[in-house]
GROMACS .gro file of C-alpha atoms in nm:
model
  447
    1MET     CA    1   0.371  29.550  24.622
    2THR     CA    2   0.509  29.829  24.839
    3PHE     CA    3   0.714  29.736  25.142
    4MET     CA    4   0.883  29.868  25.456
    5ILE     CA    5   1.152  29.607  25.495
    6LEU     CA    6   1.301  29.443  25.804
    7LEU     CA    7   1.548  29.188  25.678
    8ALA     CA    8   1.633  28.837  25.791
    9LEU     CA    9   1.892  28.711  25.546
   10SER     CA   10   1.984  28.346  25.532
   11MET     CA   11   2.339  28.374  25.406
   12ALA     CA   12   2.686  28.466  25.522
   13ALA     CA   13   2.816  28.817  25.479
   14ALA     CA   14   2.907  28.892  25.120
   15VAL     CA   15   2.962  29.166  24.869
   16VAL     CA   16   2.779  29.108  24.542
   17THR     CA   17   2.931  29.316  24.267
   18THR     CA   18   2.709  29.356  23.964
   19THR     CA   19   2.725  29.515  23.627
   20THR     CA   20   2.422  29.647  23.440
   21ALA     CA   21   2.586  29.724  23.106
   22THR     CA   22   2.303  29.524  22.953
   23ALA     CA   23   1.953  29.450  23.073
   24ALA     CA   24   2.086  29.145  23.260
   25MET     CA   25   2.300  29.167  23.570
   26THR     CA   26   2.604  28.947  23.614
   27THR     CA   27   2.767  28.856  23.942
   28THR     CA   28   3.147  28.871  23.965
   29ALA     CA   29   3.143  28.724  24.317
   30ALA     CA   30   2.991  28.393  24.422
   31ALA     CA   31   2.615  28.400  24.388
   32ALA     CA   32   2.440  28.511  24.705
   33ALA     CA   33   2.192  28.275  24.865
   34SER     CA   34   1.829  28.351  24.948
   35PHE     CA   35   1.707  28.615  25.189
   36SER     CA   36   1.368  28.704  25.332
   37ILE     CA   37   1.210  29.039  25.406
   38GLU     CA   38   0.937  29.138  25.647
   39LEU     CA   39   0.675  29.353  25.475
   40ILE     CA   40   0.501  29.625  25.674
   41HIS     CA   41   0.167  29.745  25.540
   42ARG     CA   42   0.106  30.120  25.556
   43ASP     CA   43  -0.187  30.061  25.794
   44SER     CA   44   0.016  29.844  26.032
   45PRO     CA   45   0.102  29.983  26.379
   46LYS     CA   46   0.466  29.944  26.269
   47SER     CA   47   0.416  30.197  25.989
   48PRO     CA   48   0.467  30.574  26.032
   49PHE     CA   49   0.141  30.614  25.840
   50TYR     CA   50  -0.058  30.421  26.100
   51ASN     CA   51  -0.363  30.614  26.225
   52HIS     CA   52  -0.464  30.476  26.563
   53SER     CA   53  -0.803  30.648  26.546
   54ALA     CA   54  -0.898  30.485  26.213
   55THR     CA   55  -1.132  30.187  26.226
   56SER     CA   56  -1.092  29.872  26.017
   57LEU     CA   57  -1.373  30.004  25.796
   58ASP     CA   58  -1.190  30.336  25.752
   59ARG     CA   59  -0.877  30.150  25.644
   60ALA     CA   60  -1.065  29.920  25.407
   61ARG     CA   61  -1.241  30.209  25.235
   62ALA     CA   62  -0.918  30.406  25.206
   63SER     CA   63  -0.746  30.104  25.048
   64ILE     CA   64  -1.025  30.077  24.789
   65TYR     CA   65  -0.979  30.443  24.696
   66ARG     CA   66  -0.603  30.389  24.665
   67SER     CA   67  -0.676  30.082  24.456
   68ALA     CA   68  -0.864  30.294  24.204
   69LEU     CA   69  -0.564  30.529  24.179
   70GLN     CA   70  -0.325  30.238  24.139
   71ALA     CA   71  -0.538  30.078  23.868
   72SER     CA   72  -0.564  30.401  23.670
   73ARG     CA   73  -0.191  30.460  23.669
   74ILE     CA   74  -0.114  30.099  23.569
   75ALA     CA   75  -0.353  30.141  23.278
   76ALA     CA   76  -0.187  30.468  23.180
   77ARG     CA   77   0.154  30.304  23.200
   78VAL     CA   78   0.047  30.023  22.968
   79GLN     CA   79  -0.113  30.267  22.726
   80ARG     CA   80   0.202  30.477  22.703
   81LYS     CA   81   0.403  30.157  22.644
   82GLY     CA   82   0.692  30.189  22.881
   83GLY     CA   83   0.839  30.265  23.218
   84ILE     CA   84   1.079  30.542  23.301
   85GLU     CA   85   1.194  30.770  23.031
   86SER     CA   86   1.477  31.016  23.058
   87PHE     CA   87   1.439  31.391  23.045
   88ASP     CA   88   1.087  31.528  22.990
   89ALA     CA   89   0.912  31.197  23.058
   90VAL     CA   90   0.561  31.188  23.201
   91SER     CA   91   0.495  30.910  23.453
   92ARG     CA   92   0.141  30.820  23.562
   93VAL     CA   93   0.238  30.687  23.903
   94VAL     CA   94   0.027  30.843  24.179
   95PRO     CA   95   0.256  30.892  24.483
   96ASP     CA   96  -0.008  30.826  24.750
   97SER     CA   97  -0.153  30.509  24.597
   98PHE     CA   98   0.102  30.283  24.766
   99GLU     CA   99   0.020  30.004  25.011
  100TYR     CA  100   0.367  29.925  25.152
  101LEU     CA  101   0.692  30.095  25.243
  102MET     CA  102   1.051  29.984  25.218
  103GLU     CA  103   1.353  30.081  25.425
  104LEU     CA  104   1.664  30.092  25.206
  105ARG     CA  105   2.023  30.136  25.324
  106VAL     CA  106   2.200  30.322  25.046
  107GLY     CA  107   2.565  30.412  24.994
  108THR     CA  108   2.895  30.369  25.181
  109PRO     CA  109   2.859  30.408  25.474
  110PRO     CA  110   2.494  30.291  25.455
  111PHE     CA  111   2.231  30.565  25.483
  112SER     CA  112   1.874  30.467  25.576
  113ILE     CA  113   1.596  30.581  25.342
  114LEU     CA  114   1.225  30.513  25.397
  115ALA     CA  115   1.087  30.470  25.046
  116ILE     CA  116   0.756  30.396  24.879
  117ALA     CA  117   0.787  30.048  24.729
  118ASP     CA  118   0.594  30.024  24.405
  119THR     CA  119   0.541  29.735  24.163
  120GLY     CA  120   0.431  29.982  23.896
  121SER     CA  121   0.754  30.186  23.903
  122ASP     CA  122   1.099  30.112  23.773
  123LEU     CA  123   1.378  30.320  23.923
  124ILE     CA  124   1.501  30.348  24.282
  125TRP     CA  125   1.530  30.717  24.371
  126ALA     CA  126   1.579  30.946  24.671
  127ASN     CA  127   1.595  31.317  24.744
  128CYS     CA  128   1.961  31.417  24.751
  129VAL     CA  129   2.167  31.704  24.890
  130PRO     CA  130   2.144  31.994  24.814
  131CYS     CA  131   1.787  31.948  24.679
  132THR     CA  132   1.688  32.308  24.749
  133LYS     CA  133   1.360  32.256  24.563
  134CYS     CA  134   1.256  31.925  24.719
  135TYR     CA  135   0.941  31.855  24.920
  136LYS     CA  136   0.989  31.881  25.295
  137GLN     CA  137   1.073  31.549  25.457
  138THR     CA  138   1.140  31.469  25.822
  139ALA     CA  139   1.446  31.255  25.746
  140PRO     CA  140   1.772  31.408  25.617
  141TYR     CA  141   1.838  31.407  25.244
  142PHE     CA  142   2.084  31.153  25.107
  143ASP     CA  143   2.423  31.317  25.046
  144PRO     CA  144   2.603  31.141  24.757
  145GLY     CA  145   2.915  31.344  24.838
  146LYS     CA  146   2.949  31.150  25.163
  147SER     CA  147   2.918  30.810  24.995
  148SER     CA  148   3.237  30.655  24.857
  149SER     CA  149   3.036  30.418  24.636
  150TYR     CA  150   2.818  30.673  24.451
  151ARG     CA  151   2.890  30.723  24.082
  152THR     CA  152   2.706  30.949  23.837
  153LEU     CA  153   2.630  30.783  23.506
  154PRO     CA  154   2.705  30.962  23.179
  155CYS     CA  155   2.438  31.034  22.923
  156GLN     CA  156   2.570  30.771  22.682
  157SER     CA  157   2.592  30.490  22.939
  158ASN     CA  158   2.405  30.166  22.872
  159LEU     CA  159   2.189  30.215  23.181
  160CYS     CA  160   2.080  30.553  23.054
  161LYS     CA  161   1.993  30.390  22.723
  162VAL     CA  162   1.787  30.130  22.911
  163LEU     CA  163   1.570  30.410  23.047
  164SER     CA  164   1.501  30.564  22.711
  165SER     CA  165   1.623  30.590  22.356
  166SER     CA  166   1.569  30.967  22.372
  167PRO     CA  167   1.882  31.182  22.380
  168CYS     CA  168   1.980  31.344  22.709
  169ALA     CA  169   1.902  31.710  22.752
  170GLY     CA  170   2.205  31.933  22.764
  171GLY     CA  171   2.490  31.813  22.990
  172SER     CA  172   2.679  31.489  23.004
  173SER     CA  173   2.487  31.333  23.297
  174CYS     CA  174   2.190  31.100  23.252
  175GLU     CA  175   1.890  31.307  23.359
  176TYR     CA  176   1.531  31.202  23.430
  177HIS     CA  177   1.204  31.383  23.489
  178TYR     CA  178   0.876  31.253  23.631
  179GLU     CA  179   0.544  31.430  23.623
  180TYR     CA  180   0.270  31.250  23.814
  181ASP     CA  181  -0.105  31.254  23.755
  182ASP     CA  182  -0.165  31.479  24.056
  183GLY     CA  183   0.095  31.736  23.945
  184SER     CA  184   0.381  31.609  24.162
  185LYS     CA  185   0.722  31.621  23.995
  186VAL     CA  186   1.076  31.492  24.044
  187ASP     CA  187   1.396  31.573  23.854
  188GLY     CA  188   1.733  31.411  23.903
  189VAL     CA  189   2.044  31.241  23.775
  190LEU     CA  190   2.093  30.866  23.735
  191GLY     CA  191   2.390  30.706  23.909
  192THR     CA  192   2.489  30.378  24.072
  193GLU     CA  193   2.509  30.295  24.442
  194ASP     CA  194   2.554  30.017  24.694
  195LEU     CA  195   2.251  29.870  24.874
  196THR     CA  196   2.314  29.700  25.208
  197PHE     CA  197   2.090  29.444  25.379
  198ASP     CA  198   2.141  29.286  25.721
  199SER     CA  199   2.170  28.911  25.767
  200SER     CA  200   2.015  28.734  26.064
  201SER     CA  201   2.363  28.705  26.212
  202GLY     CA  202   2.415  29.079  26.180
  203SER     CA  203   2.661  29.050  25.892
  204PRO     CA  204   2.600  29.284  25.598
  205LEU     CA  205   2.518  29.179  25.245
  206VAL     CA  206   2.612  29.449  24.995
  207PHE     CA  207   2.481  29.472  24.638
  208SER     CA  208   2.705  29.705  24.438
  209ASN     CA  209   2.650  29.913  24.124
  210ILE     CA  210   2.272  29.931  24.161
  211ALA     CA  211   2.105  30.190  23.938
  212PHE     CA  212   1.993  30.476  24.164
  213GLY     CA  213   1.830  30.810  24.092
  214CYS     CA  214   1.937  31.117  24.289
  215ASN     CA  215   1.666  31.385  24.291
  216SER     CA  216   1.769  31.748  24.263
  217GLN     CA  217   1.407  31.867  24.265
  218SER     CA  218   1.079  31.720  24.389
  219SER     CA  219   0.743  31.873  24.465
  220GLY     CA  220   0.378  31.785  24.511
  221VAL     CA  221   0.184  31.564  24.749
  222PHE     CA  222   0.466  31.335  24.861
  223SER     CA  223   0.447  31.261  25.232
  224SER     CA  224   0.713  31.411  25.458
  225ARG     CA  225   0.744  31.065  25.615
  226THR     CA  226   0.896  30.917  25.298
  227ALA     CA  227   1.229  31.001  25.137
  228GLY     CA  228   1.221  30.814  24.809
  229LEU     CA  229   1.075  30.539  24.594
  230ALA     CA  230   1.183  30.181  24.520
  231GLY     CA  231   1.068  30.045  24.184
  232LEU     CA  232   0.968  29.677  24.197
  233SER     CA  233   0.854  29.624  23.838
  234ALA     CA  234   1.019  29.392  23.585
  235SER     CA  235   1.218  29.679  23.435
  236PRO     CA  236   1.595  29.618  23.406
  237VAL     CA  237   1.658  29.907  23.649
  238SER     CA  238   1.410  29.797  23.918
  239LEU     CA  239   1.520  29.663  24.256
  240VAL     CA  240   1.386  29.315  24.172
  241SER     CA  241   1.558  29.292  23.833
  242GLN     CA  242   1.892  29.415  23.966
  243ILE     CA  243   1.910  29.193  24.277
  244VAL     CA  244   1.740  28.865  24.184
  245PRO     CA  245   1.981  28.760  23.903
  246SER     CA  246   2.273  28.771  24.147
  247LEU     CA  247   2.110  28.519  24.384
  248ASP     CA  248   2.126  28.139  24.376
  249LYS     CA  249   1.805  28.134  24.170
  250SER     CA  250   1.620  28.403  23.973
  251TYR     CA  251   1.313  28.370  24.190
  252PHE     CA  252   1.117  28.572  24.441
  253SER     CA  253   0.792  28.514  24.626
  254TYR     CA  254   0.566  28.672  24.885
  255CYS     CA  255   0.292  28.574  25.127
  256LEU     CA  256   0.046  28.850  25.215
  257VAL     CA  257  -0.133  28.835  25.550
  258PRO     CA  258  -0.504  28.929  25.558
  259MET     CA  259  -0.574  29.301  25.586
  260SER     CA  260  -0.770  29.236  25.905
  261ASP     CA  261  -0.456  29.115  26.084
  262THR     CA  262  -0.260  29.426  26.183
  263GLN     CA  263  -0.020  29.241  26.413
  264ALA     CA  264   0.133  28.988  26.174
  265SER     CA  265   0.365  29.089  25.891
  266SER     CA  266   0.383  28.968  25.534
  267LYS     CA  267   0.700  28.821  25.387
  268VAL     CA  268   0.888  28.844  25.059
  269ILE     CA  269   1.170  28.601  24.987
  270PHE     CA  270   1.439  28.636  24.721
  271GLY     CA  271   1.618  28.330  24.584
  272SER     CA  272   1.560  27.955  24.603
  273ALA     CA  273   1.432  27.956  24.963
  274GLY     CA  274   1.124  28.136  24.835
  275MET     CA  275   1.021  27.865  24.591
  276VAL     CA  276   0.657  27.760  24.616
  277VAL     CA  277   0.649  27.386  24.693
  278GLY     CA  278   0.393  27.120  24.779
  279SER     CA  279   0.036  27.149  24.656
  280LYS     CA  280   0.064  27.430  24.404
  281VAL     CA  281  -0.056  27.541  24.063
  282THR     CA  282   0.163  27.712  23.804
  283THR     CA  283   0.080  27.930  23.506
  284LEU     CA  284   0.306  28.091  23.249
  285MET     CA  285   0.377  28.461  23.289
  286THR     CA  286   0.471  28.730  23.042
  287VAL     CA  287   0.641  29.061  23.109
  288GLU     CA  288   0.460  29.342  22.931
  289ASP     CA  289   0.577  29.702  22.969
  290SER     CA  290   0.773  29.586  23.275
  291LEU     CA  291   0.456  29.454  23.442
  292PHE     CA  292   0.378  29.088  23.519
  293ALA     CA  293   0.089  28.956  23.307
  294LEU     CA  294  -0.105  28.627  23.323
  295ARG     CA  295  -0.372  28.467  23.105
  296LEU     CA  296  -0.704  28.427  23.289
  297THR     CA  297  -0.935  28.178  23.113
  298GLU     CA  298  -1.247  28.169  23.332
  299ILE     CA  299  -1.392  28.247  23.675
  300ILE     CA  300  -1.599  27.982  23.854
  301VAL     CA  301  -1.848  28.059  24.131
  302ASP     CA  302  -1.916  27.764  24.361
  303GLY     CA  303  -2.276  27.646  24.323
  304ALA     CA  304  -2.342  27.870  24.024
  305GLY     CA  305  -2.135  27.842  23.711
  306SER     CA  306  -1.849  27.960  23.496
  307VAL     CA  307  -1.778  28.309  23.364
  308PRO     CA  308  -1.567  28.311  23.044
  309VAL     CA  309  -1.296  28.574  23.008
  310PRO     CA  310  -1.192  28.739  22.679
  311THR     CA  311  -0.854  28.623  22.553
  312SER     CA  312  -0.727  28.977  22.497
  313ALA     CA  313  -0.714  29.290  22.709
  314PRO     CA  314  -0.635  29.658  22.645
  315GLY     CA  315  -0.263  29.725  22.622
  316LEU     CA  316  -0.154  29.360  22.657
  317LYS     CA  317  -0.019  29.142  22.375
  318LYS     CA  318  -0.003  28.795  22.532
  319GLY     CA  319  -0.160  28.807  22.877
  320ASN     CA  320  -0.504  28.945  22.961
  321ILE     CA  321  -0.462  29.043  23.327
  322ILE     CA  322  -0.187  29.208  23.536
  323ILE     CA  323  -0.096  29.054  23.872
  324ASP     CA  324  -0.021  29.337  24.113
  325SER     CA  325   0.022  29.330  24.490
  326GLY     CA  326  -0.003  29.709  24.508
  327THR     CA  327  -0.368  29.716  24.392
  328THR     CA  328  -0.623  29.614  24.655
  329VAL     CA  329  -0.927  29.485  24.461
  330ASN     CA  330  -0.955  29.298  24.133
  331TYR     CA  331  -1.042  29.483  23.812
  332LEU     CA  332  -1.229  29.298  23.537
  333PRO     CA  333  -1.389  29.399  23.204
  334ALA     CA  334  -1.749  29.518  23.232
  335GLY     CA  335  -1.895  29.212  23.059
  336VAL     CA  336  -1.702  28.971  23.281
  337LEU     CA  337  -1.792  29.169  23.592
  338SER     CA  338  -2.164  29.178  23.513
  339SER     CA  339  -2.166  28.801  23.453
  340LEU     CA  340  -1.977  28.744  23.777
  341VAL     CA  341  -2.225  28.960  23.968
  342ARG     CA  342  -2.515  28.759  23.824
  343GLN     CA  343  -2.356  28.426  23.917
  344VAL     CA  344  -2.276  28.537  24.274
  345SER     CA  345  -2.625  28.682  24.318
  346ARG     CA  346  -2.774  28.343  24.218
  347VAL     CA  347  -2.616  28.161  24.513
  348VAL     CA  348  -2.619  28.424  24.789
  349SER     CA  349  -2.946  28.449  24.982
  350LEU     CA  350  -2.841  28.747  25.194
  351PRO     CA  351  -3.021  29.082  25.154
  352LYS     CA  352  -2.850  29.307  24.902
  353ALA     CA  353  -2.698  29.637  25.012
  354THR     CA  354  -2.537  29.935  24.838
  355ASP     CA  355  -2.172  30.033  24.853
  356PRO     CA  356  -2.186  30.381  25.014
  357ASP     CA  357  -1.895  30.492  24.796
  358ARG     CA  358  -2.043  30.346  24.475
  359LEU     CA  359  -1.709  30.182  24.391
  360LEU     CA  360  -1.800  29.811  24.415
  361PRO     CA  361  -2.096  29.666  24.221
  362LEU     CA  362  -2.239  29.397  24.449
  363CYS     CA  363  -2.288  29.418  24.826
  364PHE     CA  364  -2.477  29.222  25.089
  365LYS     CA  365  -2.605  29.284  25.440
  366VAL     CA  366  -2.424  29.070  25.698
  367THR     CA  367  -2.501  29.054  26.068
  368GLY     CA  368  -2.248  28.800  26.189
  369GLU     CA  369  -1.994  28.529  26.110
  370SER     CA  370  -2.268  28.290  26.003
  371ASP     CA  371  -2.360  28.526  25.717
  372TRP     CA  372  -2.001  28.515  25.589
  373GLN     CA  373  -2.042  28.139  25.556
  374LYS     CA  374  -2.319  28.203  25.302
  375LEU     CA  375  -2.077  28.371  25.061
  376PRO     CA  376  -1.928  28.147  24.789
  377PHE     CA  377  -1.576  28.039  24.711
  378ILE     CA  378  -1.468  28.177  24.373
  379THR     CA  379  -1.202  28.019  24.150
  380PHE     CA  380  -0.978  28.212  23.912
  381LYS     CA  381  -0.861  27.967  23.645
  382PHE     CA  382  -0.543  28.064  23.463
  383ALA     CA  383  -0.381  27.909  23.154
  384GLY     CA  384  -0.236  27.563  23.208
  385GLU     CA  385  -0.529  27.448  23.423
  386ALA     CA  386  -0.398  27.659  23.712
  387SER     CA  387  -0.707  27.698  23.931
  388VAL     CA  388  -0.675  27.932  24.229
  389ARG     CA  389  -0.971  27.878  24.464
  390LEU     CA  390  -1.037  28.186  24.676
  391SER     CA  391  -1.230  28.192  25.003
  392PRO     CA  392  -1.496  28.456  25.077
  393THR     CA  393  -1.244  28.656  25.285
  394SER     CA  394  -1.026  28.682  24.972
  395MET     CA  395  -1.311  28.788  24.743
  396PHE     CA  396  -1.529  29.009  24.966
  397MET     CA  397  -1.448  29.318  25.175
  398GLU     CA  398  -1.638  29.486  25.455
  399GLU     CA  399  -1.710  29.826  25.304
  400ALA     CA  400  -1.944  29.967  25.572
  401TYR     CA  401  -2.104  29.858  25.898
  402GLN     CA  402  -2.263  29.517  25.831
  403VAL     CA  403  -2.209  29.563  25.456
  404VAL     CA  404  -1.984  29.324  25.263
  405CYS     CA  405  -1.901  29.383  24.896
  406LEU     CA  406  -1.755  29.170  24.618
  407ALA     CA  407  -1.395  29.297  24.588
  408VAL     CA  408  -1.408  29.343  24.212
  409ALA     CA  409  -1.446  29.666  24.015
  410ASP     CA  410  -1.498  29.754  23.649
  411SER     CA  411  -1.172  29.794  23.456
  412GLY     CA  412  -1.360  29.980  23.184
  413SER     CA  413  -1.133  30.028  22.884
  414ASP     CA  414  -0.826  29.977  23.104
  415THR     CA  415  -0.610  29.675  23.187
  416PRO     CA  416  -0.763  29.408  23.415
  417ILE     CA  417  -0.580  29.347  23.747
  418PHE     CA  418  -0.556  29.055  23.990
  419GLY     CA  419  -0.522  29.246  24.317
  420ASN     CA  420  -0.381  29.185  24.663
  421VAL     CA  421  -0.702  29.099  24.852
  422ALA     CA  422  -0.735  28.793  24.629
  423GLN     CA  423  -0.372  28.708  24.702
  424GLN     CA  424  -0.413  28.706  25.082
  425ASN     CA  425  -0.298  28.377  25.240
  426LEU     CA  426  -0.145  28.262  24.913
  427HIS     CA  427   0.223  28.188  24.866
  428VAL     CA  428   0.287  28.352  24.527
  429GLY     CA  429   0.616  28.274  24.354
  430TYR     CA  430   0.772  28.432  24.045
  431ASP     CA  431   1.020  28.219  23.850
  432LEU     CA  432   1.190  28.472  23.625
  433ASP     CA  433   1.376  28.206  23.424
  434ILE     CA  434   1.071  28.021  23.284
  435PRO     CA  435   0.894  28.274  23.337
  436ALA     CA  436   0.597  28.157  23.544
  437VAL     CA  437   0.392  28.228  23.856
  438SER     CA  438   0.299  27.962  24.112
  439PHE     CA  439   0.024  27.974  24.377
  440ALA     CA  440  -0.024  27.768  24.692
  441SER     CA  441  -0.263  27.817  24.984
  442ALA     CA  442  -0.080  27.920  25.302
  443ASP     CA  443  -0.132  28.070  25.645
  444CYS     CA  444   0.078  28.379  25.586
  445THR     CA  445   0.071  28.476  25.954
  446LYS     CA  446   0.288  28.169  26.018
  447PHE     CA  447   0.495  28.192  25.702
   0.00000   0.00000   0.00000
């Protein structure tokens, strides 16, 4: 779930002062109400990454490649059992696997930062002045010396301890180090800062004392069009975990528009206004290694039959599948995937085709809209009898000219993932108090 954010906040101006001495965040001012955010996909014309010469097929294939990167780093994160660690940590996040961007306004006065928004990362960080060894970016570096609200955190602070139990290296500041799979690296110091969002009336809403990493070094394949990263995991130092508890309800939700619609924008809503209502299904959620996990019990193909799902999965203790809006396709264990392929093949009379990139296991030749109607609805049934019925456009992707493929790949020995194509036109809500996830069908273009 990576977002460029244009905000429409449904509350009066306020300053929300928080403290993160423990994993929870407490609000010393009145609790802020809900606010909504417009999400801009990286392939949207509103994104600086938009390539006007790319076709819809080009974008779909690129998203599948990024999905593979995202899935591999989520698996590596689960296997190493944790999120950010302080000095000398190795993080398996791949910088260019993101799907969305987020515009943050950091500091006092507010300074705009275009950041990668990532559900698989924890900390919010940016390149900071002087940053003589940082990757070249088109936007200016953030200068903490010009912000009256920036504070460096000491090595022995509780927030530093949240990141890792390892001792700090050398000095008194809380230091961190990331080394990514592709060789990219960032080094910096953890501090706290103010984040400012704009209400629909133009009044600012300020969240204070938010954990914020200031990079002193960064290198690798980061794009010059980005200036930082916003972690959206369930870690205590993520953006979600630090903001949501200060709202009127510990709840957030999103509604993702179909990838084929490049004009409409998705939405994420924080607080009670984002609650999924009406005809919905709800399943319990667990937080494992700061990722959101569900328990998938079976997959049902209309007109065919049921595919059972193993109760356990690599790296997970209670759930057996990660729900992630930053991964495009679904990832399932080999046995489940092969059974699913057999069941789908039984009910689809279209000629079979081959994925030119050999990434997806089952493809069909389609020549028009009528052929799409021959593809089945597929239901993902989660614990608690929570059945999420998915249309063909949420379970199949056009991978080449007149070639449509089942949007599911082999998770191998890694963690299964419920990806964002399956979540298109669903209102997905996360109740962090229960904790649970709710699903309801929606037209996200009108959300």
